[in-house]
mmCIF file of C-alpha atoms in Angstrom:
data_model
loop_
_atom_site.group_PDB
_atom_site.id
_atom_site.type_symbol
_atom_site.label_atom_id
_atom_site.label_comp_id
_atom_site.label_asym_id
_atom_site.label_seq_id
_atom_site.Cartn_x
_atom_site.Cartn_y
_atom_site.Cartn_z
ATOM 1 C CA MET O 1 -0.169 0.110 0.197
ATOM 2 C CA THR O 2 2.972 2.367 -0.635
ATOM 3 C CA SER O 3 2.629 5.035 -3.230
ATOM 4 C CA THR O 4 4.962 5.133 -5.646
ATOM 5 C CA HIS O 5 3.933 8.380 -7.761
ATOM 6 C CA ARG O 6 6.528 11.090 -6.599
ATOM 7 C CA TYR O 7 8.443 13.740 -9.149
ATOM 8 C CA PRO O 8 12.110 14.017 -7.168
ATOM 9 C CA ASN O 9 14.188 14.253 -10.617
ATOM 10 C CA ALA O 10 14.455 15.512 -14.256
ATOM 11 C CA GLU O 11 13.040 12.739 -15.751
ATOM 12 C CA SER O 12 10.072 12.478 -13.686
ATOM 13 C CA HIS O 13 9.400 15.891 -14.409
ATOM 14 C CA GLU O 14 9.603 15.735 -18.007
ATOM 15 C CA ARG O 15 6.758 12.904 -17.821
ATOM 16 C CA LEU O 16 4.894 15.224 -15.900
ATOM 17 C CA ARG O 17 5.688 18.260 -18.822
ATOM 18 C CA ARG O 18 4.488 15.474 -21.486
ATOM 19 C CA SER O 19 1.181 14.877 -19.819
ATOM 20 C CA ALA O 20 0.408 18.173 -19.154
ATOM 21 C CA ARG O 21 1.100 19.054 -23.407
ATOM 22 C CA ASP O 22 -0.806 15.848 -23.900
ATOM 23 C CA LEU O 23 -3.966 17.291 -22.256
ATOM 24 C CA ILE O 24 -4.065 20.796 -23.567
ATOM 25 C CA ASP O 25 -2.938 19.596 -27.339
ATOM 26 C CA HIS O 26 -6.606 17.173 -26.549
ATOM 27 C CA GLY O 27 -8.409 20.087 -25.629
ATOM 28 C CA VAL O 28 -8.349 19.858 -21.690
ATOM 29 C CA PRO O 29 -8.356 23.170 -20.039
ATOM 30 C CA PRO O 30 -6.435 23.920 -16.649
ATOM 31 C CA ARG O 31 -8.467 23.325 -13.793
ATOM 32 C CA GLY O 32 -7.095 26.273 -11.868
ATOM 33 C CA SER O 33 -6.457 24.214 -8.857
ATOM 34 C CA GLY O 34 -2.537 24.897 -8.597
ATOM 35 C CA GLY O 35 -3.130 28.741 -8.706
ATOM 36 C CA THR O 36 -4.043 31.530 -11.226
ATOM 37 C CA LEU O 37 -2.529 34.436 -13.263
ATOM 38 C CA SER O 38 -2.731 37.543 -11.993
ATOM 39 C CA VAL O 39 -4.391 40.578 -13.474
ATOM 40 C CA ASP O 40 -1.326 42.237 -14.302
ATOM 41 C CA ALA O 41 -0.091 39.156 -16.086
ATOM 42 C CA LEU O 42 -3.326 38.731 -18.286
ATOM 43 C CA GLN O 43 -3.161 42.664 -19.190
ATOM 44 C CA LEU O 44 0.822 41.740 -20.559
ATOM 45 C CA LEU O 45 -0.055 39.245 -22.413
ATOM 46 C CA TYR O 46 -3.262 40.773 -23.752
ATOM 47 C CA GLU O 47 -1.429 44.203 -24.788
ATOM 48 C CA ARG O 48 1.220 42.008 -26.166
ATOM 49 C CA ALA O 49 -0.885 39.725 -27.922
ATOM 50 C CA SER O 50 -2.656 42.700 -29.567
ATOM 51 C CA THR O 51 0.673 43.955 -31.449
ATOM 52 C CA PRO O 52 1.616 42.344 -34.307
ATOM 53 C CA GLU O 53 5.629 42.246 -33.409
ATOM 54 C CA SER O 54 4.810 40.726 -30.349
ATOM 55 C CA ALA O 55 1.759 38.294 -31.196
ATOM 56 C CA ALA O 56 4.086 35.101 -31.506
ATOM 57 C CA ASP O 57 5.563 35.462 -28.837
ATOM 58 C CA ALA O 58 2.342 36.048 -26.343
ATOM 59 C CA ARG O 59 1.105 33.214 -27.454
ATOM 60 C CA LYS O 60 3.879 30.913 -26.830
ATOM 61 C CA LEU O 61 3.962 32.287 -23.583
ATOM 62 C CA LEU O 62 0.421 31.700 -23.213
ATOM 63 C CA HIS O 63 0.934 28.176 -23.915
ATOM 64 C CA GLU O 64 3.791 27.786 -21.567
ATOM 65 C CA LEU O 65 1.560 29.254 -18.853
ATOM 66 C CA GLN O 66 -0.707 27.023 -19.853
ATOM 67 C CA THR O 67 1.528 24.068 -19.798
ATOM 68 C CA TYR O 68 2.677 25.064 -16.349
ATOM 69 C CA GLN O 69 -0.790 25.490 -14.884
ATOM 70 C CA VAL O 70 -1.866 21.735 -15.942
ATOM 71 C CA GLU O 71 1.453 20.522 -14.398
ATOM 72 C CA LEU O 72 0.589 22.363 -11.348
ATOM 73 C CA ASP O 73 -3.248 20.601 -11.570
ATOM 74 C CA LEU O 74 -1.545 17.160 -11.913
ATOM 75 C CA LEU O 75 0.753 17.479 -8.851
ATOM 76 C CA TYR O 76 -1.704 18.896 -7.247
ATOM 77 C CA GLU O 77 -4.075 15.931 -7.477
ATOM 78 C CA GLN O 78 -1.269 13.398 -6.714
ATOM 79 C CA LEU O 79 -0.796 14.800 -3.724
ATOM 80 C CA GLN O 80 -4.209 14.573 -2.966
ATOM 81 C CA ALA O 81 -4.217 10.754 -3.845
ATOM 82 C CA ASN O 82 -0.736 10.329 -1.393
ATOM 83 C CA GLU O 83 -2.240 12.016 1.466
ATOM 84 C CA GLN O 84 -5.984 9.781 1.138
ATOM 85 C CA GLU O 85 -3.189 6.787 0.596
ATOM 86 C CA ILE O 86 -1.206 7.226 3.765
ATOM 87 C CA SER O 87 -4.375 8.041 5.134
ATOM 88 C CA GLU O 88 -5.736 4.428 4.671
ATOM 89 C CA ASP O 89 -2.721 3.032 5.890
ATOM 90 C CA LEU O 90 -2.303 4.549 9.203
ATOM 91 C CA ALA O 91 -6.306 3.754 9.877
ATOM 92 C CA HIS O 92 -5.394 0.246 8.663
ATOM 93 C CA TYR O 93 -2.278 0.029 10.751
ATOM 94 C CA ARG O 94 -4.084 1.457 14.056
ATOM 95 C CA ALA O 95 -7.111 -0.975 13.416
ATOM 96 C CA LEU O 96 -4.178 -3.895 13.801
ATOM 97 C CA PHE O 97 -2.963 -2.517 16.906
ATOM 98 C CA GLU O 98 -6.459 -1.506 18.818
ATOM 99 C CA GLN O 99 -8.137 -4.926 17.500
ATOM 100 C CA ALA O 100 -4.857 -7.159 17.979
ATOM 101 C CA PRO O 101 -5.888 -10.114 20.161
ATOM 102 C CA ALA O 102 -2.562 -9.842 22.660
ATOM 103 C CA PRO O 103 -2.140 -6.831 24.915
ATOM 104 C CA TYR O 104 0.090 -4.188 23.223
ATOM 105 C CA LEU O 105 1.695 -1.168 25.244
ATOM 106 C CA VAL O 106 4.034 1.548 23.562
ATOM 107 C CA ILE O 107 6.128 2.467 26.366
ATOM 108 C CA ALA O 108 8.530 5.715 26.960
ATOM 109 C CA SER O 109 12.377 5.485 27.997
ATOM 110 C CA ASP O 110 11.036 6.522 31.400
ATOM 111 C CA GLY O 111 8.504 3.586 31.387
ATOM 112 C CA GLY O 112 5.534 5.785 30.959
ATOM 113 C CA ILE O 113 2.921 4.017 28.882
ATOM 114 C CA ILE O 114 2.421 6.095 25.831
ATOM 115 C CA GLU O 115 -0.897 4.045 24.254
ATOM 116 C CA GLY O 116 -1.978 0.885 24.832
ATOM 117 C CA ASN O 117 -4.716 -1.802 22.808
ATOM 118 C CA GLN O 118 -7.908 -2.818 23.855
ATOM 119 C CA ALA O 119 -6.456 -6.076 25.383
ATOM 120 C CA ALA O 120 -3.888 -4.414 27.246
ATOM 121 C CA GLY O 121 -6.988 -2.265 29.025
ATOM 122 C CA ALA O 122 -8.622 -5.516 29.151
ATOM 123 C CA LEU O 123 -5.572 -7.225 31.170
ATOM 124 C CA PHE O 124 -4.951 -4.794 33.685
ATOM 125 C CA GLY O 125 -8.536 -3.940 34.223
ATOM 126 C CA GLU O 126 -8.933 -0.674 32.968
ATOM 127 C CA PHE O 127 -9.943 1.015 29.113
ATOM 128 C CA ASN O 128 -7.227 1.115 27.160
ATOM 129 C CA THR O 129 -7.609 5.372 27.078
ATOM 130 C CA ALA O 130 -7.040 5.087 30.306
ATOM 131 C CA LEU O 131 -3.695 3.719 30.166
ATOM 132 C CA ALA O 132 -1.357 6.736 28.662
ATOM 133 C CA GLY O 133 0.500 8.752 30.931
ATOM 134 C CA LYS O 134 0.349 5.822 33.482
ATOM 135 C CA ALA O 135 4.088 4.349 34.618
ATOM 136 C CA LEU O 136 3.713 0.366 33.880
ATOM 137 C CA SER O 137 5.281 -0.523 36.935
ATOM 138 C CA THR O 138 2.001 0.978 38.750
ATOM 139 C CA LEU O 139 -0.180 -1.745 37.295
ATOM 140 C CA LEU O 140 2.207 -4.590 38.193
ATOM 141 C CA ALA O 141 2.877 -6.568 41.444
ATOM 142 C CA PRO O 142 5.433 -4.588 43.796
ATOM 143 C CA GLY O 143 8.718 -4.883 42.982
ATOM 144 C CA GLN O 144 8.660 -4.941 39.708
ATOM 145 C CA GLY O 145 9.996 -1.823 38.417
ATOM 146 C CA ALA O 146 13.165 -2.934 38.493
ATOM 147 C CA THR O 147 12.384 -5.597 36.050
ATOM 148 C CA ILE O 148 10.871 -2.958 33.626
ATOM 149 C CA GLU O 149 14.077 -0.822 33.510
ATOM 150 C CA THR O 150 16.023 -3.507 32.516
ATOM 151 C CA LEU O 151 13.707 -4.444 29.714
ATOM 152 C CA LEU O 152 13.249 -1.094 28.387
ATOM 153 C CA ARG O 153 17.494 -0.601 28.867
ATOM 154 C CA THR O 154 18.143 -3.700 27.181
ATOM 155 C CA SER O 155 15.951 -3.044 24.470
ATOM 156 C CA ALA O 156 17.175 -0.002 23.828
ATOM 157 C CA GLU O 157 20.717 -1.010 23.486
ATOM 158 C CA HIS O 158 20.004 -4.175 21.464
ATOM 159 C CA GLY O 159 16.636 -3.700 19.869
ATOM 160 C CA THR O 160 14.902 -6.628 21.671
ATOM 161 C CA ALA O 161 14.404 -7.771 25.230
ATOM 162 C CA ARG O 162 12.489 -10.178 26.971
ATOM 163 C CA GLY O 163 11.472 -11.181 30.946
ATOM 164 C CA SER O 164 8.778 -11.696 32.873
ATOM 165 C CA VAL O 165 6.697 -9.925 35.359
ATOM 166 C CA GLU O 166 4.013 -10.222 37.710
ATOM 167 C CA LEU O 167 0.798 -8.879 38.298
ATOM 168 C CA PRO O 168 -1.378 -7.701 41.065
ATOM 169 C CA ASP O 169 -3.331 -11.219 40.763
ATOM 170 C CA HIS O 170 0.195 -12.845 41.614
ATOM 171 C CA ARG O 171 -0.341 -14.086 37.491
ATOM 172 C CA TRP O 172 2.924 -13.718 35.539
ATOM 173 C CA VAL O 173 3.101 -12.471 32.079
ATOM 174 C CA THR O 174 5.873 -12.547 29.691
ATOM 175 C CA VAL O 175 7.276 -9.075 28.277
ATOM 176 C CA HIS O 176 8.261 -9.051 24.673
ATOM 177 C CA ALA O 177 10.091 -5.856 24.141
ATOM 178 C CA ARG O 178 11.197 -4.333 20.893
ATOM 179 C CA ALA O 179 12.712 -0.587 20.699
ATOM 180 C CA ALA O 180 10.805 1.405 17.629
ATOM 181 C CA ALA O 181 12.733 2.173 14.539
ATOM 182 C CA ASP O 182 12.489 5.504 15.169
ATOM 183 C CA ASN O 183 13.409 5.356 19.064
ATOM 184 C CA ASP O 184 10.181 6.888 19.929
ATOM 185 C CA GLY O 185 9.066 4.797 22.618
ATOM 186 C CA VAL O 186 9.340 0.778 22.994
ATOM 187 C CA LEU O 187 6.706 -1.494 22.066
ATOM 188 C CA ILE O 188 5.878 -4.253 24.452
ATOM 189 C CA ILE O 189 3.518 -7.278 23.859
ATOM 190 C CA LEU O 190 2.265 -9.090 26.836
ATOM 191 C CA THR O 191 1.653 -13.176 26.735
ATOM 192 C CA GLU O 192 0.286 -15.307 29.953
ATOM 193 C CA ALA O 193 4.088 -16.611 31.070
ATOM 194 C CA THR O 194 4.592 -20.547 31.778
ATOM 195 C CA THR O 195 5.833 -21.968 35.077
ATOM 196 C CA ASP O 196 9.065 -22.512 32.773
ATOM 197 C CA SER O 197 9.508 -18.748 31.443
ATOM 198 C CA ALA O 198 8.173 -17.119 34.780
ATOM 199 C CA ARG O 199 10.828 -14.863 35.968
ATOM 200 C CA PHE O 200 14.021 -14.208 34.383
#
């Protein structure tokens, strides 16, 4: 679902220019999304077109301006399409996060919860929207803060970390921590710990 339409170089710009000229040659008028000529510019074009010596140059300039206008319209349409595609991608991945069956948390480096999904809210007996801003250690059994700190530090240094923590009701969960690619928090997935995996 990634967009492939960009105009970063001369070759792409030339394709854009050809598309604009094709539209003009087929009688497609500019839609005006990218901007319009000022009154002064139109007056100048009219004056030049009215003078036999400069009429040819005026027509050439007008055609060039029309081409630029259509280019801007095409770019504007592509920007709108890209924005729509990004919005759809974001909504798709947001839904995957929110509705995942396993509890997901995004944790800041200081152990504070940035956000959690619905399964995380159910695990801790709260609405997932109420988790943001709380320290993860406050939702665990006493004495588990040091384990969380170790997991966060290890994931920051090595990319991933794994360990187990105890909940207030004496259940144990396995913590799978992965540092975000942009270093903006740590993704934590919580799964029920087996007897063998409980504790480090």
